Amino acid sequence: MRTLLLSTMLCLSMSCSSTSEEKIDDTAASTRTRTSTTPTNSTDACADVEGLSTAPGEHQVLQRVLNISTNIDTHVWATCEHTGDPTEVHLVESTSLSSSHELSVTGLAPATEYMCDVHTACREGASKGIGFVTDALPTDVSTFSATGMSDNSWGSYNLFTDGYVCGDYDSANTHLLITDAEGTPRWFYDVPEALASSDVDLRYLGDEGIHVAGGWGSFDVYAPHLGIFRTLSTTNDVRIKRTKPSIGIAFNHHSERLNDGTYVSLTYALHELDPDYMVGTQVEIWDPTTDRVTWEWSSEHAISEGRLDPYTTGTTEIATWASNSVSFVDDVLGPAMYLSVVTTNEIWRVDRETKQITHIIGIGSDFTLLDADGETLPPSKWFYFQHDPEITEDGRILLHDNGQGRPGPRHSRVVEFQIDFEAMTLTQLWEWTEPDWHNLYLGDADRLPNGNVLIATGYFWCLSGINGN
């Protein structure tokens, strides 16, 4: 039996939120009483379950709240079984002695019937059962499938965005989902803002929930919002929310919580001489405990120092240096910040102490690109419109190379490099691609704890040019 326990990522065994007062009409619901035969080591006095009802979660459609009353103070626990798949059993437990409990069951499948058995800590105590059917997801949410699963695939989850970003602010719609290894949604959030951009970053924070930020990739100063920034519980309670950054215009593309509890985010800068002209990237570190910015950087610094020319590659429609990720790494040269500057096909290394750009890595830079045997590689082997480089302390770069503008045949790939700052070389360690793979704008590559690489691809016709694909 596969039991979804407290240790899983979806907070399946905790009382995570209060119940909704909304009345429900579950046609499949039933109530029954029986004697528990489950052994217990509890020394509590014998207690009976006297009252049991269920209600949907207040903010999470894939959550159910069990309202339980007992004749005396006791601990209670419940198992909720998928009636069509008896191998799926959710376990929830109380955390305190009481005669009234609310147990939150999360990670349920949509439009699915479950039967819950509720017990007290005493094996001789009377238990009760109740059934319910979870709500369906909105009709505009995509359906998902998975292939190639093995017996050990169960227990893995995928966190991603799903939405229509090719419309205007009236039609744009974005959802956040977690699916299990079979492609079944287990967590759902309907973003209330109209995100006409796909530049949304999602991070799983363990017990702290899920962080979502970005969405201002349209570079529109008249947009109805300035991107989003919020941290959600797994029951969709908002724990942290900001409407705009302290540094820069709006949130876009990348935001993550650092080890000290602060958040680093990408924003954008306006040129002081032309406020309608997006000229570059800004970065801020924000402390949620003090609501203050503790560190900031702007491409304006590099302009004022003469390191960058603000009008070299920019137009009035897109930022001169639009970045899609930021990484804080203590590498062989010291504390560094790496920026993936997608509009120039470059990765910048910035000294976090001096805030100066120390190295620019990309085609036309001072670095020589080599293969694993030390031979010089052609320009087509550089990265083009790269996404989300992962950079390690020892100088390895793993990235999703979209290949937009690459010389020669069109293709995307995932590739890993090794930086040598002393020799000023970038060595390609390996690459992976497949036939007919070329997504111009979206993608990611993440090294998993077991050493495998998770590759994500995406597509939208309004920028890639094939309607309906």
CSV table of C-alpha atoms in Angstrom, one decimal:
chain,number,residue,atom,x,y,z
A,1,MET,CA,0.0,0.0,0.0
A,2,ARG,CA,1.4,3.4,-0.9
A,3,THR,CA,0.5,5.7,2.0
A,4,LEU,CA,1.0,9.4,1.6
A,5,LEU,CA,2.8,10.4,4.8
A,6,LEU,CA,3.8,13.5,6.7
A,7,SER,CA,7.2,13.4,5.1
A,8,THR,CA,5.9,14.0,1.6
A,9,MET,CA,6.2,17.4,-0.1
A,10,LEU,CA,2.5,18.1,0.0
A,11,CYS,CA,1.9,18.4,3.8
A,12,LEU,CA,-0.4,15.5,3.6
A,13,SER,CA,-0.4,14.7,7.3
A,14,MET,CA,-0.8,18.0,9.1
A,15,SER,CA,-3.7,20.3,10.1
A,16,CYS,CA,-2.7,23.0,7.6
A,17,SER,CA,-5.6,25.5,7.6
A,18,SER,CA,-9.0,26.2,9.0
A,19,THR,CA,-12.1,24.9,7.3
A,20,SER,CA,-14.4,26.9,5.0
A,21,GLU,CA,-17.9,27.7,6.2
A,22,GLU,CA,-19.3,26.9,2.7
A,23,LYS,CA,-22.0,24.3,2.8
A,24,ILE,CA,-21.5,21.3,0.5
A,25,ASP,CA,-23.7,18.6,-1.1
A,26,ASP,CA,-21.7,15.4,-1.6
A,27,THR,CA,-23.9,12.9,-3.4
A,28,ALA,CA,-21.3,10.2,-2.8
A,29,ALA,CA,-20.9,11.0,0.9
A,30,SER,CA,-21.8,8.4,3.5
A,31,THR,CA,-21.4,8.0,7.2
A,32,ARG,CA,-20.9,4.7,9.1
A,33,THR,CA,-19.8,3.6,12.6
A,34,ARG,CA,-17.6,0.6,13.4
A,35,THR,CA,-15.1,-0.5,16.0
A,36,SER,CA,-11.5,0.2,15.4
A,37,THR,CA,-9.1,-2.8,15.5
A,38,THR,CA,-6.0,-0.7,14.9
A,39,PRO,CA,-3.4,-1.4,17.7
A,40,THR,CA,-2.2,1.6,19.7
A,41,ASN,CA,0.4,2.3,22.4
A,42,SER,CA,-1.6,5.3,23.7
A,43,THR,CA,-2.3,5.5,27.4
A,44,ASP,CA,-5.2,7.9,26.7
A,45,ALA,CA,-8.6,7.1,28.3
A,46,CYS,CA,-10.9,5.4,25.8
A,47,ALA,CA,-12.7,7.9,23.6
A,48,ASP,CA,-15.3,7.6,20.9
A,49,VAL,CA,-15.7,9.6,17.7
A,50,GLU,CA,-19.1,11.2,18.1
A,51,GLY,CA,-19.4,13.7,15.3
A,52,LEU,CA,-17.8,13.8,11.8
A,53,SER,CA,-18.3,16.2,8.9
A,54,THR,CA,-16.3,17.3,5.9
A,55,ALA,CA,-15.9,20.6,4.0
A,56,PRO,CA,-13.7,21.7,1.1
A,57,GLY,CA,-10.5,23.7,1.8
A,58,GLU,CA,-11.0,27.5,2.0
A,59,HIS,CA,-8.4,28.3,-0.7
A,60,GLN,CA,-7.2,24.9,-2.1
A,61,VAL,CA,-9.5,22.9,-4.3
A,62,LEU,CA,-7.4,19.7,-3.8
A,63,GLN,CA,-7.8,19.9,0.0
A,64,ARG,CA,-10.5,18.5,2.3
A,65,VAL,CA,-11.0,19.4,6.0
A,66,LEU,CA,-12.4,16.7,8.4
A,67,ASN,CA,-14.3,18.2,11.4
A,68,ILE,CA,-14.2,15.7,14.3
A,69,SER,CA,-15.7,15.7,17.8
A,70,THR,CA,-15.1,13.1,20.5
A,71,ASN,CA,-16.7,12.5,23.9
A,72,ILE,CA,-13.5,13.3,25.8
A,73,ASP,CA,-10.2,14.9,25.0
A,74,THR,CA,-8.0,12.6,22.9
A,75,HIS,CA,-5.8,12.3,19.8
A,76,VAL,CA,-7.4,11.4,16.5
A,77,TRP,CA,-6.2,10.1,13.2
A,78,ALA,CA,-7.7,9.3,9.9
A,79,THR,CA,-7.0,7.5,6.7
A,80,CYS,CA,-8.6,8.6,3.4
A,81,GLU,CA,-8.6,6.0,0.6
A,82,HIS,CA,-9.1,6.7,-3.1
A,83,THR,CA,-12.2,4.4,-3.8
A,84,GLY,CA,-11.0,3.6,-7.3
A,85,ASP,CA,-7.4,3.0,-6.3
A,86,PRO,CA,-7.0,1.3,-2.9
A,87,THR,CA,-3.2,1.7,-3.0
A,88,GLU,CA,-3.6,5.5,-2.5
A,89,VAL,CA,-4.2,6.2,1.2
A,90,HIS,CA,-3.7,9.6,2.9
A,91,LEU,CA,-2.9,9.6,6.6
A,92,VAL,CA,-3.6,12.6,8.8
A,93,GLU,CA,-3.1,12.9,12.6
A,94,SER,CA,-3.9,15.4,15.3
A,95,THR,CA,-1.2,17.3,17.1
A,96,SER,CA,-2.9,18.0,20.4
A,97,LEU,CA,-5.3,16.5,22.9
A,98,SER,CA,-8.8,17.9,22.4
A,99,SER,CA,-12.4,16.9,22.0
A,100,SER,CA,-12.7,19.0,18.7
A,101,HIS,CA,-10.3,18.6,15.8
A,102,GLU,CA,-9.9,19.8,12.3
A,103,LEU,CA,-7.7,17.5,10.1
A,104,SER,CA,-6.6,18.8,6.8
A,105,VAL,CA,-6.1,16.3,3.9
A,106,THR,CA,-4.1,17.8,1.1
A,107,GLY,CA,-2.7,16.3,-2.1
A,108,LEU,CA,-6.0,14.8,-3.2
A,109,ALA,CA,-6.7,14.2,-6.9
A,110,PRO,CA,-9.4,16.3,-8.6
A,111,ALA,CA,-13.0,15.0,-9.2
A,112,THR,CA,-12.2,11.9,-7.2
A,113,GLU,CA,-14.1,9.9,-4.6
A,114,TYR,CA,-12.5,9.2,-1.3
A,115,MET,CA,-13.6,7.4,1.8
A,116,CYS,CA,-12.2,8.4,5.2
A,117,ASP,CA,-12.0,6.4,8.4
A,118,VAL,CA,-11.5,8.4,11.6
A,119,HIS,CA,-10.2,6.8,14.8
A,120,THR,CA,-9.3,7.9,18.3
A,121,ALA,CA,-6.2,6.8,20.1
A,122,CYS,CA,-8.0,4.0,21.8
A,123,ARG,CA,-8.4,0.8,19.9
A,124,GLU,CA,-11.8,0.0,21.6
A,125,GLY,CA,-13.2,3.5,20.8
A,126,ALA,CA,-15.9,3.9,18.2
A,127,SER,CA,-14.7,5.2,14.8
A,128,LYS,CA,-16.7,6.8,12.0
A,129,GLY,CA,-16.4,7.0,8.3
A,130,ILE,CA,-17.4,9.6,5.7
A,131,GLY,CA,-17.1,9.8,2.0
A,132,PHE,CA,-16.7,12.8,-0.4
A,133,VAL,CA,-15.9,13.7,-4.0
A,134,THR,CA,-13.3,16.4,-4.6
A,135,ASP,CA,-14.1,19.3,-7.0
A,136,ALA,CA,-12.9,19.3,-10.5
A,137,LEU,CA,-10.2,21.7,-11.7
A,138,PRO,CA,-11.3,24.6,-14.0
A,139,THR,CA,-11.9,23.6,-17.6
A,140,ASP,CA,-9.1,25.8,-18.9
A,141,VAL,CA,-6.4,23.8,-17.0
A,142,SER,CA,-4.5,21.4,-19.3
A,143,THR,CA,-4.4,17.7,-18.9
A,144,PHE,CA,-1.2,15.8,-18.3
A,145,SER,CA,0.2,12.4,-18.9
A,146,ALA,CA,3.5,10.6,-18.1
A,147,THR,CA,5.3,7.8,-19.9
A,148,GLY,CA,8.3,5.6,-19.0
A,149,MET,CA,7.5,5.3,-15.3
A,150,SER,CA,9.0,2.5,-13.3
A,151,ASP,CA,8.0,1.1,-9.9
A,152,ASN,CA,10.2,3.6,-8.1
A,153,SER,CA,8.7,6.6,-9.9
A,154,TRP,CA,6.0,7.0,-7.2
A,155,GLY,CA,6.9,9.7,-4.7
A,156,SER,CA,8.3,12.2,-7.2
A,157,TYR,CA,6.4,15.4,-8.0
A,158,ASN,CA,6.6,18.1,-10.7
A,159,LEU,CA,6.0,21.8,-10.0
A,160,PHE,CA,5.3,24.0,-13.0
A,161,THR,CA,3.1,26.7,-14.5
A,162,ASP,CA,0.3,26.2,-17.0
A,163,GLY,CA,-1.4,29.0,-18.7
A,164,TYR,CA,-2.5,31.0,-21.7
A,165,VAL,CA,0.1,33.7,-22.3
A,166,CYS,CA,-0.6,34.6,-25.9
A,167,GLY,CA,-3.5,36.8,-25.2
A,168,ASP,CA,-4.0,40.3,-23.7
A,169,TYR,CA,-4.5,41.2,-20.1
A,170,ASP,CA,-8.2,40.3,-20.3
A,171,SER,CA,-7.6,36.8,-21.6
A,172,ALA,CA,-4.3,35.8,-20.0
A,173,ASN,CA,-4.6,33.1,-17.4
A,174,THR,CA,-1.9,31.3,-15.4
A,175,HIS,CA,-2.2,28.3,-13.1
A,176,LEU,CA,0.4,26.7,-10.8
A,177,LEU,CA,0.4,23.0,-10.4
A,178,ILE,CA,2.1,20.1,-8.7
A,179,THR,CA,1.5,16.7,-10.4
A,180,ASP,CA,2.6,13.3,-9.2
A,181,ALA,CA,4.6,10.9,-11.2
A,182,GLU,CA,1.6,9.8,-13.2
A,183,GLY,CA,0.6,13.3,-14.2
A,184,THR,CA,-2.3,13.7,-11.7
A,185,PRO,CA,-2.6,17.2,-10.2
A,186,ARG,CA,-2.1,17.2,-6.4
A,187,TRP,CA,-1.8,21.0,-5.8
A,188,PHE,CA,-3.4,23.8,-7.7
A,189,TYR,CA,-3.3,27.6,-7.5
A,190,ASP,CA,-5.1,30.0,-9.9
A,191,VAL,CA,-3.0,33.1,-10.1
A,192,PRO,CA,-5.4,36.1,-9.7
A,193,GLU,CA,-3.3,38.5,-11.7
A,194,ALA,CA,-3.4,38.5,-15.5
A,195,LEU,CA,0.1,37.4,-16.6
A,196,ALA,CA,0.6,38.1,-20.2
A,197,SER,CA,4.1,36.8,-19.9
A,198,SER,CA,5.5,33.3,-19.2
A,199,ASP,CA,8.4,34.7,-17.1
A,200,VAL,CA,7.3,33.2,-13.8
A,201,ASP,CA,9.6,31.5,-11.3
A,202,LEU,CA,8.4,28.7,-9.0
A,203,ARG,CA,10.3,27.4,-6.0
A,204,TYR,CA,9.4,24.6,-3.5
A,205,LEU,CA,10.5,25.7,0.0
A,206,GLY,CA,9.7,22.5,2.0
A,207,ASP,CA,7.6,23.2,5.1
A,208,GLU,CA,7.6,26.9,4.2
A,209,GLY,CA,5.4,26.3,1.1
A,210,ILE,CA,5.9,27.5,-2.5
A,211,HIS,CA,7.3,30.7,-3.7
A,212,VAL,CA,6.2,32.3,-7.0
A,213,ALA,CA,7.4,35.5,-8.5
A,214,GLY,CA,7.9,37.3,-11.9
A,215,GLY,CA,5.5,37.7,-14.7
A,216,TRP,CA,6.4,41.1,-16.0
A,217,GLY,CA,8.2,39.9,-19.1
A,218,SER,CA,6.1,42.1,-21.4
A,219,PHE,CA,8.2,45.1,-20.3
A,220,ASP,CA,5.0,47.1,-20.2
A,221,VAL,CA,5.1,50.1,-17.8
A,222,TYR,CA,1.3,50.4,-18.2
A,223,ALA,CA,0.6,46.8,-17.2
A,224,PRO,CA,-2.1,46.3,-14.6
A,225,HIS,CA,0.5,44.9,-12.2
A,226,LEU,CA,4.2,44.9,-11.6
A,227,GLY,CA,4.7,41.1,-11.7
A,228,ILE,CA,3.9,39.0,-8.6
A,229,PHE,CA,5.8,38.0,-5.5
A,230,ARG,CA,4.3,35.8,-2.9
A,231,THR,CA,4.9,32.7,-0.8
A,232,LEU,CA,2.0,30.3,-0.4
A,233,SER,CA,1.3,27.4,2.0
A,234,THR,CA,0.3,24.1,0.4
A,235,THR,CA,-3.3,25.1,1.3
A,236,ASN,CA,-2.8,28.4,-0.6
A,237,ASP,CA,-2.7,30.7,2.4
A,238,VAL,CA,-0.6,33.7,1.5
A,239,ARG,CA,2.4,34.0,3.9
A,240,ILE,CA,4.4,36.7,2.1
A,241,LYS,CA,3.1,39.1,-0.6
A,242,ARG,CA,4.7,42.1,-2.3
A,243,THR,CA,3.2,44.2,-5.1
A,244,LYS,CA,6.4,45.8,-6.3
A,245,PRO,CA,10.1,45.6,-5.7
A,246,SER,CA,12.1,48.1,-3.7
A,247,ILE,CA,14.7,48.3,-6.4
A,248,GLY,CA,13.7,48.5,-10.0
A,249,ILE,CA,10.4,48.6,-11.8
A,250,ALA,CA,8.8,45.1,-11.5
A,251,PHE,CA,9.4,41.5,-10.7
A,252,ASN,CA,10.4,39.3,-13.6
A,253,HIS,CA,11.8,35.8,-14.3
A,254,HIS,CA,13.7,34.9,-11.2
A,255,SER,CA,13.2,35.1,-7.4
A,256,GLU,CA,14.5,32.6,-4.7
A,257,ARG,CA,14.9,32.4,-1.0
A,258,LEU,CA,18.6,32.3,0.1
A,259,ASN,CA,19.9,30.2,3.0
A,260,ASP,CA,19.6,33.1,5.5
A,261,GLY,CA,15.9,33.6,4.8
A,262,THR,CA,16.2,36.7,2.5
A,263,TYR,CA,15.0,36.7,-1.1
A,264,VAL,CA,17.0,37.6,-4.2
A,265,SER,CA,15.0,38.8,-7.1
A,266,LEU,CA,15.5,40.1,-10.7
A,267,THR,CA,13.9,43.4,-11.5
A,268,TYR,CA,14.4,45.9,-14.3
A,269,ALA,CA,15.9,49.4,-14.6
A,270,LEU,CA,14.8,52.5,-16.4
A,271,HIS,CA,17.5,54.8,-17.8
A,272,GLU,CA,17.5,58.2,-15.9
A,273,LEU,CA,17.7,60.1,-19.2
A,274,ASP,CA,14.8,58.3,-20.9
A,275,PRO,CA,12.3,56.8,-18.4
A,276,ASP,CA,10.3,55.0,-21.1
A,277,TYR,CA,13.4,53.1,-22.2
A,278,MET,CA,14.2,49.8,-20.5
A,279,VAL,CA,17.9,49.6,-20.3
A,280,GLY,CA,18.8,46.7,-18.1
A,281,THR,CA,18.7,44.5,-15.1
A,282,GLN,CA,18.5,45.2,-11.4
A,283,VAL,CA,18.9,42.7,-8.5
A,284,GLU,CA,17.7,43.2,-4.9
A,285,ILE,CA,18.0,41.1,-1.8
A,286,TRP,CA,15.0,41.7,0.4
A,287,ASP,CA,14.7,40.7,4.1
A,288,PRO,CA,11.1,39.8,5.0
A,289,THR,CA,11.7,40.2,8.7
A,290,THR,CA,12.6,43.9,8.4
A,291,ASP,CA,11.0,44.7,5.0
A,292,ARG,CA,14.3,46.2,3.9
A,293,VAL,CA,16.7,45.7,1.0
A,294,THR,CA,20.1,44.5,2.2
A,295,TRP,CA,21.9,44.4,-1.1
A,296,GLU,CA,21.3,45.7,-4.6
A,297,TRP,CA,22.9,45.9,-8.0
A,298,SER,CA,22.0,47.5,-11.3
A,299,SER,CA,23.4,47.5,-14.8
A,300,GLU,CA,23.4,51.3,-14.3
A,301,HIS,CA,26.5,50.7,-12.2
A,302,ALA,CA,28.3,49.2,-15.1
A,303,ILE,CA,27.2,52.0,-17.4
A,304,SER,CA,28.5,54.7,-15.1
A,305,GLU,CA,31.8,52.9,-14.8
A,306,GLY,CA,32.1,52.6,-18.6
A,307,ARG,CA,31.9,48.8,-18.6
A,308,LEU,CA,28.7,48.8,-20.7
A,309,ASP,CA,27.3,51.0,-23.5
A,310,PRO,CA,23.6,51.5,-22.8
A,311,TYR,CA,22.6,51.7,-26.4
A,312,THR,CA,24.8,49.1,-28.0
A,313,THR,CA,22.1,46.4,-28.6
A,314,GLY,CA,18.9,47.8,-27.2
A,315,THR,CA,15.7,49.0,-28.9
A,316,THR,CA,12.8,50.9,-27.5
A,317,GLU,CA,10.8,47.6,-27.2
A,318,ILE,CA,13.0,45.5,-25.1
A,319,ALA,CA,15.6,45.9,-22.4
A,320,THR,CA,19.2,46.3,-23.5
A,321,TRP,CA,20.3,43.7,-21.0
A,322,ALA,CA,17.3,41.5,-20.1
A,323,SER,CA,18.4,38.8,-17.7
A,324,ASN,CA,16.5,35.6,-16.9
A,325,SER,CA,18.3,34.2,-13.9
A,326,VAL,CA,20.7,35.2,-11.1
A,327,SER,CA,23.0,32.9,-9.1
A,328,PHE,CA,25.0,33.7,-6.0
A,329,VAL,CA,28.1,31.5,-5.8
A,330,ASP,CA,31.3,31.6,-3.9
A,331,ASP,CA,33.7,30.5,-6.6
A,332,VAL,CA,37.4,30.3,-6.9
A,333,LEU,CA,37.7,34.1,-7.2
A,334,GLY,CA,35.4,34.9,-4.3
A,335,PRO,CA,31.8,35.9,-3.7
A,336,ALA,CA,30.2,36.2,-7.1
A,337,MET,CA,26.9,36.9,-8.7
A,338,TYR,CA,26.2,35.3,-12.1
A,339,LEU,CA,23.6,36.9,-14.4
A,340,SER,CA,22.2,35.1,-17.5
A,341,VAL,CA,21.9,38.0,-19.9
A,342,VAL,CA,19.7,36.4,-22.5
A,343,THR,CA,19.5,39.4,-25.0
A,344,THR,CA,23.2,39.3,-25.6
A,345,ASN,CA,23.8,35.5,-25.2
A,346,GLU,CA,26.1,36.1,-22.3
A,347,ILE,CA,26.7,35.2,-18.7
A,348,TRP,CA,28.2,37.9,-16.5
A,349,ARG,CA,30.2,37.4,-13.4
A,350,VAL,CA,29.8,40.2,-10.9
A,351,ASP,CA,32.0,40.6,-7.7
A,352,ARG,CA,29.4,40.9,-4.9
A,353,GLU,CA,31.7,43.0,-2.8
A,354,THR,CA,32.8,45.6,-5.4
A,355,LYS,CA,29.7,45.2,-7.6
A,356,GLN,CA,31.9,45.3,-10.7
A,357,ILE,CA,31.5,43.0,-13.7
A,358,THR,CA,34.7,40.9,-13.6
A,359,HIS,CA,34.1,38.5,-16.5
A,360,ILE,CA,31.7,38.2,-19.5
A,361,ILE,CA,31.3,34.7,-20.9
A,362,GLY,CA,29.8,34.3,-24.3
A,363,ILE,CA,30.5,34.4,-28.0
A,364,GLY,CA,32.8,37.3,-28.8
A,365,SER,CA,34.1,37.5,-25.2
A,366,ASP,CA,37.7,36.9,-24.0
A,367,PHE,CA,37.0,33.3,-23.4
A,368,THR,CA,37.9,30.5,-25.8
A,369,LEU,CA,35.5,27.7,-26.2
A,370,LEU,CA,37.0,24.2,-26.2
A,371,ASP,CA,35.9,20.6,-26.5
A,372,ALA,CA,36.8,17.9,-24.0
A,373,ASP,CA,40.0,17.2,-25.9
A,374,GLY,CA,41.1,20.9,-25.8
A,375,GLU,CA,40.3,21.7,-29.4
A,376,THR,CA,38.7,25.0,-30.3
A,377,LEU,CA,35.0,24.8,-31.1
A,378,PRO,CA,33.1,26.8,-33.8
A,379,PRO,CA,30.7,29.7,-33.0
A,380,SER,CA,27.7,27.4,-33.3
A,381,LYS,CA,28.8,25.6,-30.1
A,382,TRP,CA,28.3,28.7,-28.0
A,383,PHE,CA,25.0,29.1,-26.1
A,384,TYR,CA,22.2,31.2,-27.7
A,385,PHE,CA,19.3,32.6,-25.7
A,386,GLN,CA,20.2,30.5,-22.7
A,387,HIS,CA,18.0,29.8,-19.8
A,388,ASP,CA,18.6,29.4,-16.0
A,389,PRO,CA,22.3,28.4,-15.8
A,390,GLU,CA,23.2,26.4,-12.7
A,391,ILE,CA,26.7,27.3,-11.6
A,392,THR,CA,28.7,25.4,-9.0
A,393,GLU,CA,31.5,26.6,-6.8
A,394,ASP,CA,34.1,24.7,-8.9
A,395,GLY,CA,33.0,26.6,-12.1
A,396,ARG,CA,30.7,24.1,-13.8
A,397,ILE,CA,27.8,25.6,-15.8
A,398,LEU,CA,24.7,23.5,-16.7
A,399,LEU,CA,22.2,25.3,-18.9
A,400,HIS,CA,19.3,25.0,-21.3
A,401,ASP,CA,20.5,26.3,-24.6
A,402,ASN,CA,17.5,27.4,-26.7
A,403,GLY,CA,19.6,28.1,-29.7
A,404,GLN,CA,17.7,31.1,-30.9
A,405,GLY,CA,19.9,32.7,-33.6
A,406,ARG,CA,22.4,29.9,-33.6
A,407,PRO,CA,24.4,29.6,-36.9
A,408,GLY,CA,23.6,26.5,-38.9
A,409,PRO,CA,20.7,24.0,-38.3
A,410,ARG,CA,18.1,25.1,-35.8
A,411,HIS,CA,18.1,23.1,-32.6
A,412,SER,CA,17.9,23.3,-28.8
A,413,ARG,CA,20.1,21.4,-26.3
A,414,VAL,CA,21.2,21.0,-22.7
A,415,VAL,CA,24.9,21.5,-22.2
A,416,GLU,CA,27.4,21.6,-19.4
A,417,PHE,CA,30.7,23.6,-19.4
A,418,GLN,CA,33.7,24.0,-17.2
A,419,ILE,CA,35.1,27.6,-16.6
A,420,ASP,CA,38.9,28.1,-16.3
A,421,PHE,CA,39.5,31.7,-15.2
A,422,GLU,CA,43.2,31.4,-15.3
A,423,ALA,CA,43.4,30.1,-18.9
A,424,MET,CA,40.2,32.1,-19.9
A,425,THR,CA,38.7,29.0,-21.5
A,426,LEU,CA,35.2,27.4,-21.4
A,427,THR,CA,35.3,23.7,-22.0
A,428,GLN,CA,32.2,21.8,-23.2
A,429,LEU,CA,31.9,18.6,-21.1
A,430,TRP,CA,28.8,17.1,-22.7
A,431,GLU,CA,25.6,18.0,-24.5
A,432,TRP,CA,22.2,16.4,-25.1
A,433,THR,CA,19.6,17.0,-27.7
A,434,GLU,CA,17.0,15.1,-29.7
A,435,PRO,CA,15.7,15.3,-33.3
A,436,ASP,CA,13.5,18.2,-34.2
A,437,TRP,CA,13.8,19.9,-30.8
A,438,HIS,CA,13.9,23.7,-31.1
A,439,ASN,CA,12.0,25.7,-28.6
A,440,LEU,CA,12.9,29.4,-29.0
A,441,TYR,CA,12.0,30.9,-25.6
A,442,LEU,CA,11.3,28.5,-22.8
A,443,GLY,CA,13.2,25.8,-21.0
A,444,ASP,CA,15.2,24.7,-17.9
A,445,ALA,CA,17.7,22.1,-16.9
A,446,ASP,CA,18.3,21.1,-13.2
A,447,ARG,CA,20.7,18.7,-11.7
A,448,LEU,CA,18.8,16.3,-9.4
A,449,PRO,CA,20.2,14.9,-6.1
A,450,ASN,CA,20.9,11.5,-7.8
A,451,GLY,CA,22.9,13.1,-10.5
A,452,ASN,CA,20.3,12.9,-13.3
A,453,VAL,CA,19.3,16.1,-15.2
A,454,LEU,CA,15.7,17.2,-15.3
A,455,ILE,CA,15.0,18.9,-18.7
A,456,ALA,CA,11.9,21.1,-19.1
A,457,THR,CA,10.8,22.5,-22.5
A,458,GLY,CA,7.9,24.7,-23.4
A,459,TYR,CA,6.3,26.4,-26.4
A,460,PHE,CA,3.9,29.3,-27.2
A,461,TRP,CA,2.8,30.1,-30.7
A,462,CYS,CA,2.6,33.9,-30.4
A,463,LEU,CA,6.3,34.3,-30.2
A,464,SER,CA,7.4,31.1,-31.9
A,465,GLY,CA,5.2,31.6,-34.9
A,466,ILE,CA,3.1,28.5,-35.3
A,467,ASN,CA,-0.5,29.1,-34.3
A,468,GLY,CA,-2.1,26.3,-32.4
A,469,ASN,CA,1.2,24.4,-31.8
